[in-house]
CSV table of C-alpha atoms and ligand atoms in Angstrom, one decimal:
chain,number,residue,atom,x,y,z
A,1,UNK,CA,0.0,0.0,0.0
A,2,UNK,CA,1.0,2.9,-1.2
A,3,UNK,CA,1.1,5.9,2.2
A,4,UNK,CA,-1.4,8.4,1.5
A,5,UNK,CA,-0.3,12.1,1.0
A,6,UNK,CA,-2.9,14.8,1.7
A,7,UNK,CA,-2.9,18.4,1.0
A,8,UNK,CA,-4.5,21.8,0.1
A,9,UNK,CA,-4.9,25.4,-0.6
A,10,UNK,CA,-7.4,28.2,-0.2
A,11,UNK,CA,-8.7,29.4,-3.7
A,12,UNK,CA,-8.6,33.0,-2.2
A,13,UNK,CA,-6.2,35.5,-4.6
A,14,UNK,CA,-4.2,33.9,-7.1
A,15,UNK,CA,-1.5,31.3,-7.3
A,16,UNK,CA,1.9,32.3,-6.9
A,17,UNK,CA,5.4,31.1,-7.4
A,18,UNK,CA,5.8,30.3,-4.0
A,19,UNK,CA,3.5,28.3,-3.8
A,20,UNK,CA,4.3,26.6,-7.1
A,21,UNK,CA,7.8,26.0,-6.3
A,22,UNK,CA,6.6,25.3,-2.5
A,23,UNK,CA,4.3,23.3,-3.1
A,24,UNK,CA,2.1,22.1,-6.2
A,25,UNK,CA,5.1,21.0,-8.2
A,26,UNK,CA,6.0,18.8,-5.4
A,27,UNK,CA,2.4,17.5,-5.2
A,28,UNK,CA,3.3,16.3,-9.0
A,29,UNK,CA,6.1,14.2,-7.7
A,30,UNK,CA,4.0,12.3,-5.4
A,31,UNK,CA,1.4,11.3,-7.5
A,32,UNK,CA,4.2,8.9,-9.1
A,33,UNK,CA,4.7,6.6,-6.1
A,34,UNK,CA,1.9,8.1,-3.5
A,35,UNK,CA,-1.6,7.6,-3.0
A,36,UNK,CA,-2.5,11.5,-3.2
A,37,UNK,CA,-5.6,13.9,-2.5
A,38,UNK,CA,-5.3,17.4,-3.4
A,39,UNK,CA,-8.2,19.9,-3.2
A,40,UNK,CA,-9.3,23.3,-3.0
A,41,UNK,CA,-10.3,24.4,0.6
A,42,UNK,CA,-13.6,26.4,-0.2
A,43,UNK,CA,-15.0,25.8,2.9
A,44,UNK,CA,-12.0,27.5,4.7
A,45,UNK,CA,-11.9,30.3,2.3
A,46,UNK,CA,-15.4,31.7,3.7
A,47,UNK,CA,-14.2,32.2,7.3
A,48,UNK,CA,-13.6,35.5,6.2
A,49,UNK,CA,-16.3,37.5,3.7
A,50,UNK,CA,-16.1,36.2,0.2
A,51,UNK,CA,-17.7,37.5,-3.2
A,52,UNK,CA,-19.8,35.0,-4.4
A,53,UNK,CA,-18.6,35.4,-8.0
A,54,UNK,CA,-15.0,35.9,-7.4
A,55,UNK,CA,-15.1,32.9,-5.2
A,56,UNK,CA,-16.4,30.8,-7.7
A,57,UNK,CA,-13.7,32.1,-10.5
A,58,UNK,CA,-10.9,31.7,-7.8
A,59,UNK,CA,-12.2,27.9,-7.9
A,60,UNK,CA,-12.3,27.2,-10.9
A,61,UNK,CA,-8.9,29.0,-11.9
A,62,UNK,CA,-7.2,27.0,-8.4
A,63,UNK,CA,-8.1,23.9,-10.1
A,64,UNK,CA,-7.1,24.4,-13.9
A,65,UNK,CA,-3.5,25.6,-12.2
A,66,UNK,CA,-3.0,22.3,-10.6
A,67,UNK,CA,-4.2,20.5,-13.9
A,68,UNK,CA,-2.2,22.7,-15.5
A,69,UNK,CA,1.1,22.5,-13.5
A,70,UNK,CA,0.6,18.7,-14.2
A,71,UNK,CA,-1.6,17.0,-11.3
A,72,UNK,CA,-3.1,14.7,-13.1
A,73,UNK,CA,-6.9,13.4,-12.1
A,74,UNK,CA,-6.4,9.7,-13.0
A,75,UNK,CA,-3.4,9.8,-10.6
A,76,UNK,CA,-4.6,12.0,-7.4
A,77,UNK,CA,-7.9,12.2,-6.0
A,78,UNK,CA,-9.0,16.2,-6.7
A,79,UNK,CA,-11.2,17.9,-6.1
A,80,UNK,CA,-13.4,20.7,-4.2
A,81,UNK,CA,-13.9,20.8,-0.5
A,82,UNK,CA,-17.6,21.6,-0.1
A,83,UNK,CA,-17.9,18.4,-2.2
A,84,UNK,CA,-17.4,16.2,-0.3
A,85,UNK,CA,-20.3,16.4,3.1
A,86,UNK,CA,-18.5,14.0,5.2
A,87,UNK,CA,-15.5,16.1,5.8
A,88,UNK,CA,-17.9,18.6,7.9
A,89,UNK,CA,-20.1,15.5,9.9
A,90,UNK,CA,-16.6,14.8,10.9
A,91,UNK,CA,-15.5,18.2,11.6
A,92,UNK,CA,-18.6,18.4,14.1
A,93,UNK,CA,-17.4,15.3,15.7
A,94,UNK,CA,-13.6,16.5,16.4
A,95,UNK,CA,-15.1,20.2,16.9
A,96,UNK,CA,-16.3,18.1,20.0
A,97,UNK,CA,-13.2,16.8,21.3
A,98,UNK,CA,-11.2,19.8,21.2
A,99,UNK,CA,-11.4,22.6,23.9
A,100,UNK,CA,-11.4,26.6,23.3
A,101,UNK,CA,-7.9,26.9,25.1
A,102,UNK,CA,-6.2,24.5,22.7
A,103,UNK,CA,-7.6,26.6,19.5
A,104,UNK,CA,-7.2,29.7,21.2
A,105,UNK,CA,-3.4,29.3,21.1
A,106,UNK,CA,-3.0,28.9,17.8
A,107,UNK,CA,-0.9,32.0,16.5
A,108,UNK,CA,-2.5,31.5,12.8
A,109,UNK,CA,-5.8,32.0,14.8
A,110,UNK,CA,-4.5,35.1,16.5
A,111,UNK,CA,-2.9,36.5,14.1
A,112,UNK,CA,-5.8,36.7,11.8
A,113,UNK,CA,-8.1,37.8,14.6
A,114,UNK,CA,-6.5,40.5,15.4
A,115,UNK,CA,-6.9,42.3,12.3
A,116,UNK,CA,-10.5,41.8,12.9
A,117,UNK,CA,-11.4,44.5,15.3
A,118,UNK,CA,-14.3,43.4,17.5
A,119,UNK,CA,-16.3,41.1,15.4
A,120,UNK,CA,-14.5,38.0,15.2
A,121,UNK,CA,-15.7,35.5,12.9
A,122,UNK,CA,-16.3,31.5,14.7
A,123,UNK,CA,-15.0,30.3,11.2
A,124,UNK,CA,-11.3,31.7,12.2
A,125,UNK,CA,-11.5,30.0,15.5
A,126,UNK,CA,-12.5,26.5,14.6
A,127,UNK,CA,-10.7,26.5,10.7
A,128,UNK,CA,-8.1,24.2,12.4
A,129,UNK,CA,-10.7,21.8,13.4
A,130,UNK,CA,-11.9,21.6,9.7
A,131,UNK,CA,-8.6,21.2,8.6
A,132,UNK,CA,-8.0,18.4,11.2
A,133,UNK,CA,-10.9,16.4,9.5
A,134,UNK,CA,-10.0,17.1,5.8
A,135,UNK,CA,-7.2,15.1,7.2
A,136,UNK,CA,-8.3,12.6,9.2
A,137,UNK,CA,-11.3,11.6,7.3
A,138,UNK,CA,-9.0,9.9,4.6
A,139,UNK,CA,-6.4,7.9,6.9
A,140,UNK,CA,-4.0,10.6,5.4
A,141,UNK,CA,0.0,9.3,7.1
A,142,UNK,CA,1.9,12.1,5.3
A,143,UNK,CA,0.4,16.5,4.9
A,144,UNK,CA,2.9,18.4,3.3
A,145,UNK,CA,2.6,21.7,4.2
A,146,UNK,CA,5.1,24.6,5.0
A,147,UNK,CA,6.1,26.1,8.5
A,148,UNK,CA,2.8,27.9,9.1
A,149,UNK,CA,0.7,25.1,8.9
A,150,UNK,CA,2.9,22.7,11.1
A,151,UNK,CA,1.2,23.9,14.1
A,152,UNK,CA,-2.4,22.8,12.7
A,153,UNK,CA,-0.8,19.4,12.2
A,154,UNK,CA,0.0,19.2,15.5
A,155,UNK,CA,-3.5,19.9,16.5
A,156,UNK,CA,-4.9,17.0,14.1
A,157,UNK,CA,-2.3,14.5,15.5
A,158,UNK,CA,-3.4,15.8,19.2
A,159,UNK,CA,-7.2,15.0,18.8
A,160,UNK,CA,-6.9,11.8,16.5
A,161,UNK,CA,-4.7,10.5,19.3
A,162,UNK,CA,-7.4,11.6,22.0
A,163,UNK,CA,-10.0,10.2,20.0
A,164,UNK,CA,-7.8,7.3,19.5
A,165,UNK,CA,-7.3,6.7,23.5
A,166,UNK,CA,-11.2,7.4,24.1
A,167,UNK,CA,-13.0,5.1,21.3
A,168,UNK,CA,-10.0,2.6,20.0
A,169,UNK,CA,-6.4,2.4,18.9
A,170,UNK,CA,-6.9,2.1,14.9
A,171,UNK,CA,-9.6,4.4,14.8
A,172,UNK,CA,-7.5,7.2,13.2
A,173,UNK,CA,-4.0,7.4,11.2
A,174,UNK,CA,-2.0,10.1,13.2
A,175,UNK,CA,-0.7,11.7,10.3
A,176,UNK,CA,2.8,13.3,10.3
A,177,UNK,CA,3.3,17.4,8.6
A,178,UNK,CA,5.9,16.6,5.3
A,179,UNK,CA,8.3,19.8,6.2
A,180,UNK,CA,9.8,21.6,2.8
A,181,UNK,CA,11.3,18.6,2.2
A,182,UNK,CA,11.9,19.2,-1.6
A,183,UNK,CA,10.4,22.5,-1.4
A,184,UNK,CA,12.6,25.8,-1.8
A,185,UNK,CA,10.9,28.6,-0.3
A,186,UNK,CA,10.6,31.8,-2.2
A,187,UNK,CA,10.5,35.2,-0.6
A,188,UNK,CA,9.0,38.2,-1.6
A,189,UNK,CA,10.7,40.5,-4.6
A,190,UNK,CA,10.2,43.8,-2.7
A,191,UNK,CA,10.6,43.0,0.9
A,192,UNK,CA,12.7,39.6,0.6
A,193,UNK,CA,13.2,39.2,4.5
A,194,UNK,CA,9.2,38.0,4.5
A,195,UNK,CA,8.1,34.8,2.4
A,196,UNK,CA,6.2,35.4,-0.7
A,197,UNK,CA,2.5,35.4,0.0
A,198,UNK,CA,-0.6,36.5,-1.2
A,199,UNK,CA,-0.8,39.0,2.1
A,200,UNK,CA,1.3,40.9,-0.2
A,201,UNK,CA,-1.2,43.7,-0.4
A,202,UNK,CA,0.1,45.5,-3.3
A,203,UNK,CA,0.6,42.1,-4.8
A,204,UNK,CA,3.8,44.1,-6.8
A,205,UNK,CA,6.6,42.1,-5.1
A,206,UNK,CA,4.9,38.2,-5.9
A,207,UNK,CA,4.8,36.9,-9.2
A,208,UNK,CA,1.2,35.3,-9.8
A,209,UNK,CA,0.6,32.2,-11.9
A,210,UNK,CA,-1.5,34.2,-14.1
A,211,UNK,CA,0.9,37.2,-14.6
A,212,UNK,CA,1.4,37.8,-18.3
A,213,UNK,CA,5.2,37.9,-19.4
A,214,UNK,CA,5.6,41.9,-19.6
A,215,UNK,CA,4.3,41.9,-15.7
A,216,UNK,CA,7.2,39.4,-14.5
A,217,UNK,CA,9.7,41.0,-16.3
A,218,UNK,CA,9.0,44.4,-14.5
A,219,UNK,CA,8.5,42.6,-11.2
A,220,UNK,CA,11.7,41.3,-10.8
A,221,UNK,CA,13.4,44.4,-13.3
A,222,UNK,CA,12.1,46.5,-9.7
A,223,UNK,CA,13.3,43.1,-7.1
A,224,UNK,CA,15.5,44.4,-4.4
A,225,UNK,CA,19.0,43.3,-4.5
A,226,UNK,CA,22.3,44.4,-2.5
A,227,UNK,CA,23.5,48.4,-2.2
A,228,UNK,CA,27.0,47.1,-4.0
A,229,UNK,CA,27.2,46.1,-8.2
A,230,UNK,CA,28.4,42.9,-8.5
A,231,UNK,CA,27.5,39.4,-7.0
A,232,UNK,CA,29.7,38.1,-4.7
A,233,UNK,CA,28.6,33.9,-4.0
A,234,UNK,CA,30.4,34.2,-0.6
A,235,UNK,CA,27.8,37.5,1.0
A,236,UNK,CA,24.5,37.5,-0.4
A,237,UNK,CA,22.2,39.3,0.2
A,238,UNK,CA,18.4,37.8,0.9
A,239,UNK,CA,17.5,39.8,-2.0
A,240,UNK,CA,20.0,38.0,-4.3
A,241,UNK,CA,19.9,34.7,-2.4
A,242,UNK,CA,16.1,34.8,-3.7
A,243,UNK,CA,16.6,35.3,-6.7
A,244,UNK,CA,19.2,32.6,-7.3
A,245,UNK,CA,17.4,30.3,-5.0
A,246,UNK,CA,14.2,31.0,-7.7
A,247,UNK,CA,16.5,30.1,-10.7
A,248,UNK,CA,18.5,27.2,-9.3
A,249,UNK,CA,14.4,25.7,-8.3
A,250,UNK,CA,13.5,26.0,-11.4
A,251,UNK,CA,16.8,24.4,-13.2
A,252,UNK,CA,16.7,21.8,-10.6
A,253,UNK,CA,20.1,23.1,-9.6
A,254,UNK,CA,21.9,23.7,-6.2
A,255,UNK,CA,22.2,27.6,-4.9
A,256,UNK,CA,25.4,27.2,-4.5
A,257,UNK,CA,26.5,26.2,-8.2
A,258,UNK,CA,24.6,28.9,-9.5
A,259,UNK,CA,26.1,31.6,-7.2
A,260,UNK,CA,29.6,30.6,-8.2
A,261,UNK,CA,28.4,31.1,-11.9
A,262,UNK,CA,27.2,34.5,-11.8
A,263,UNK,CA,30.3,35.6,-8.8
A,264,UNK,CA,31.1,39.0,-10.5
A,265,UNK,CA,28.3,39.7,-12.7
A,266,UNK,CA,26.3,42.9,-12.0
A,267,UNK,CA,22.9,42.6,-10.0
A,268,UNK,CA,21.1,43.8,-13.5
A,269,UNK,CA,21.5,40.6,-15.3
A,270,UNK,CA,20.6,38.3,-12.3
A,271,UNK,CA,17.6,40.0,-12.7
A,272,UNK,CA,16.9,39.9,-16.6
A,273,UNK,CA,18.1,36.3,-16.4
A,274,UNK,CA,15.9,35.3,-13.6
A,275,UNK,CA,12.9,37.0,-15.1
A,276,UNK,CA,13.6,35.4,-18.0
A,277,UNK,CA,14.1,31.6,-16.8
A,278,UNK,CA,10.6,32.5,-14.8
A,279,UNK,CA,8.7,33.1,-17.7
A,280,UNK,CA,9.6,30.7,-20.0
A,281,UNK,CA,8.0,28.5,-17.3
A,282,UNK,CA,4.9,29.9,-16.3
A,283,UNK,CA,4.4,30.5,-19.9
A,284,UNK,CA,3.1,27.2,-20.6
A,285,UNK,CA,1.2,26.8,-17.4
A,286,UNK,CA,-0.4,29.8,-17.7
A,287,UNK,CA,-1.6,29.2,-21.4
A,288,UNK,CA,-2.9,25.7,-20.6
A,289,UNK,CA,-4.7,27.1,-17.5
A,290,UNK,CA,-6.6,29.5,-19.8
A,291,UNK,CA,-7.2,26.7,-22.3
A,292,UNK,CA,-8.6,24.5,-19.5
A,293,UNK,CA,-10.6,27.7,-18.4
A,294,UNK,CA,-12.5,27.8,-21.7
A,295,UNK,CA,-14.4,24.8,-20.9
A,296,UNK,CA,-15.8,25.3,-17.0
A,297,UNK,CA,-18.4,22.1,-17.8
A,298,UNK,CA,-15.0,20.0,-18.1
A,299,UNK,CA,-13.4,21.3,-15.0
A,300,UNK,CA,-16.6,20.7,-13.0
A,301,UNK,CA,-17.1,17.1,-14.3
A,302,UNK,CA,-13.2,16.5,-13.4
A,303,UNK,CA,-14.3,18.0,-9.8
A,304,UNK,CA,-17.2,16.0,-9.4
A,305,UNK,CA,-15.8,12.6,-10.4
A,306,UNK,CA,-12.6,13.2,-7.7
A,307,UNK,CA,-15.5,13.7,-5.3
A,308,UNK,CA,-17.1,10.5,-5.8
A,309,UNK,CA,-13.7,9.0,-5.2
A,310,UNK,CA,-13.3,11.2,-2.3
A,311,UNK,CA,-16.4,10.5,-1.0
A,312,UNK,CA,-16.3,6.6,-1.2
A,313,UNK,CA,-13.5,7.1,1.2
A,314,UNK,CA,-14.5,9.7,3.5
A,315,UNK,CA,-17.8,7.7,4.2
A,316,UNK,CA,-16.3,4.5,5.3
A,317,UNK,CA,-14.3,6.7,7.8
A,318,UNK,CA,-17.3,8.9,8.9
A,319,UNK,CA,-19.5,5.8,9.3
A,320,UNK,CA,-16.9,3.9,11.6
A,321,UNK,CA,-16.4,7.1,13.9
A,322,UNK,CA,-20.5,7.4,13.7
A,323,UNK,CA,-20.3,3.3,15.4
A,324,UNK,CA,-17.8,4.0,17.8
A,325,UNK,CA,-19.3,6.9,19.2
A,326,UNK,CA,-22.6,5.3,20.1
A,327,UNK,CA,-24.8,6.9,17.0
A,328,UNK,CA,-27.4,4.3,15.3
A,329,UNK,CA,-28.4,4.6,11.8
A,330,UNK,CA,-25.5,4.5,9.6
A,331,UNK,CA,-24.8,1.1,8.0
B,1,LIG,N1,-4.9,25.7,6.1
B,1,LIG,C1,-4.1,25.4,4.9
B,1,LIG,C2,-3.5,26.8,4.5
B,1,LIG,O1,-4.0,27.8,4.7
B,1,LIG,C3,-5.0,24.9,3.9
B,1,LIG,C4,-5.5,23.5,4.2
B,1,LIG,C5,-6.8,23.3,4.6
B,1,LIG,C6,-4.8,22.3,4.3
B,1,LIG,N2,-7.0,21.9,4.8
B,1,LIG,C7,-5.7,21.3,4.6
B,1,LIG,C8,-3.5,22.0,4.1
B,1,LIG,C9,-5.4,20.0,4.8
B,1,LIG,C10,-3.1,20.6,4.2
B,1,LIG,C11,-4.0,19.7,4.6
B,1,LIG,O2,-2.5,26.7,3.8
């Protein structure tokens, strides 16, 4: 048996290169020799105020990126969150068994209530919880995630191993968090001490998925660099370190090898070179993630026929927690 691999992103803003060299083009190297389950966390996404029609673009584009960067639906299991009922029966269930001091201390938590004056949203508060059960509900052994989600990990091994202790040993997997193992993490072009996100809110110093070619190249024409001319390998800046690190990820190359190739050039053709390596990649991804966007009938039929897959799985799960909890009336 293959170990199952299990991960996620909100379809809030665009897709970025972070989280493409982060993240989804690792996803395509599991699906070679893991069981995987990607999906698009809809549900999460409304804990704060949503547009209903940008919500449902931001969807739709989510999932023609990942087809589009190469996950491929007869491999993984993808699809949307809301899809699939049985992650929220469960999410109930383990909202149960965890206390308000335990989800209280979670710094995502606080840190996104805290830009919410007086009216926080319950959504914020319990999002861990739903993201423990999106988890558990498919005996999910490895979530690769990156540092700010290791703490909601945590949370899902702590109540599938009190759930575990209260109702039977094999009830749950207690799945592990898969830390940047292959991942390189990309900072942002403007402020490149803080890690490329969608936070960003001038959105001038991430490179989107979607940019068009003329947009990246002025993005990283206007990346900060180092107060000197010319690179040396030996002190780099973060600035330069990012943008090496960007280009090495992309050539499947080592930091180091490419510092010691540019060691004297001037900052300026870093830059042009960078850009240039960058878009020549997205270029493809982004064209066939239009293409795919073109026929939304197609991309909703993919969706629904992961979530019957999805589903199948979830259920069995759902239905065994439902026994050993005392409920009657699932079979
Ligand atoms: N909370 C994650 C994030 O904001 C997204 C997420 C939701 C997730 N459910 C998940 C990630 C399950 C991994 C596994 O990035």
């Amino acid at each position: 048996m293959k170990p199952t691999v299990l991960s996620a992103v909100q379809p809030t803003e665009g897709l970025h290169l972070g989280n493409y060299l982060g993240a989804i083009r690792n996803w395509i190297a599991y699906q070679e020799d893991h069981d995987c389950l990607f999906f698009v966390v809809d549900l999460h996404a409304i804990t704060v105020r949503q547009d209903p029609k940008v919500l449902r673009s931001n969807i739709e584009r989510a999932v023609a990126t990942y087809l589009a960067c190469g996950l491929d639906p007869r491999k993984s299991t993808l699809f949307a969150q809301s899809m699939v009922p049985e992650i929220l029966e469960l999410s109930w269930v383990l909202t149960c068994h965890s206390s308000m001091g335990e989800l209280a201390r979670m710094t995502q938590f606080k840190d996104k209530s805290s830009k919410q004056g007086e009216n926080i949203p319950t959504g914020l508060f319990v999002y861990p919880v739903l993201m423990a059960a999106d988890i558990l509900a498919f005996r999910t052994s490895l979530v690769p995630v990156g540092d700010d989600q290791k703490q909601h990990v945590e949370l899902t091994r702590d109540l599938a191993e009190r759930m575990n202790n209260a109702y039977g040993k094999d009830l749950f997997i207690v799945p592990k968090p898969m830390l940047g193992t292959t991942g390189r993490r990309v900072f942002n072009l403007l402020e490149p001490e803080n890690k490329m996100s969608k936070s960003d809110p001038t959105g001038l110093g991430v490179v989107f998925l979607s940019d068009d070619d003329k947009t990246i190249e002025k993005k990283f024409k206007r990346a900060v660099t180092d107060s000197g001319t010319s690179i040396n390998p030996e002190a780099l800046s973060q600035g330069l370190k990012n943008l090496i690190e960007i280009q090495a990820a992309i050539q499947n190359t080592s930091l180091e090898t490419l510092a010691s190739r540019y060691a004297g050039k001037q900052y300026g053709v870093l830059k042009v070179e960078t850009a240039q390596v960058v878009i020549e990649h997205l270029r493809p991804i982004r064209d066939k993630t239009d293409a795919l966007l073109q026929d939304r009938a197609a991309l909703h039929q993919i969706l629904r026929e992961g979530a019957e897959k999805a589903r199948e799985r979830a259920s069995a799960q759902v239905k065994e927690v439902y026994k050993r909890i005392g409920f009657v009336g699932r079979s």
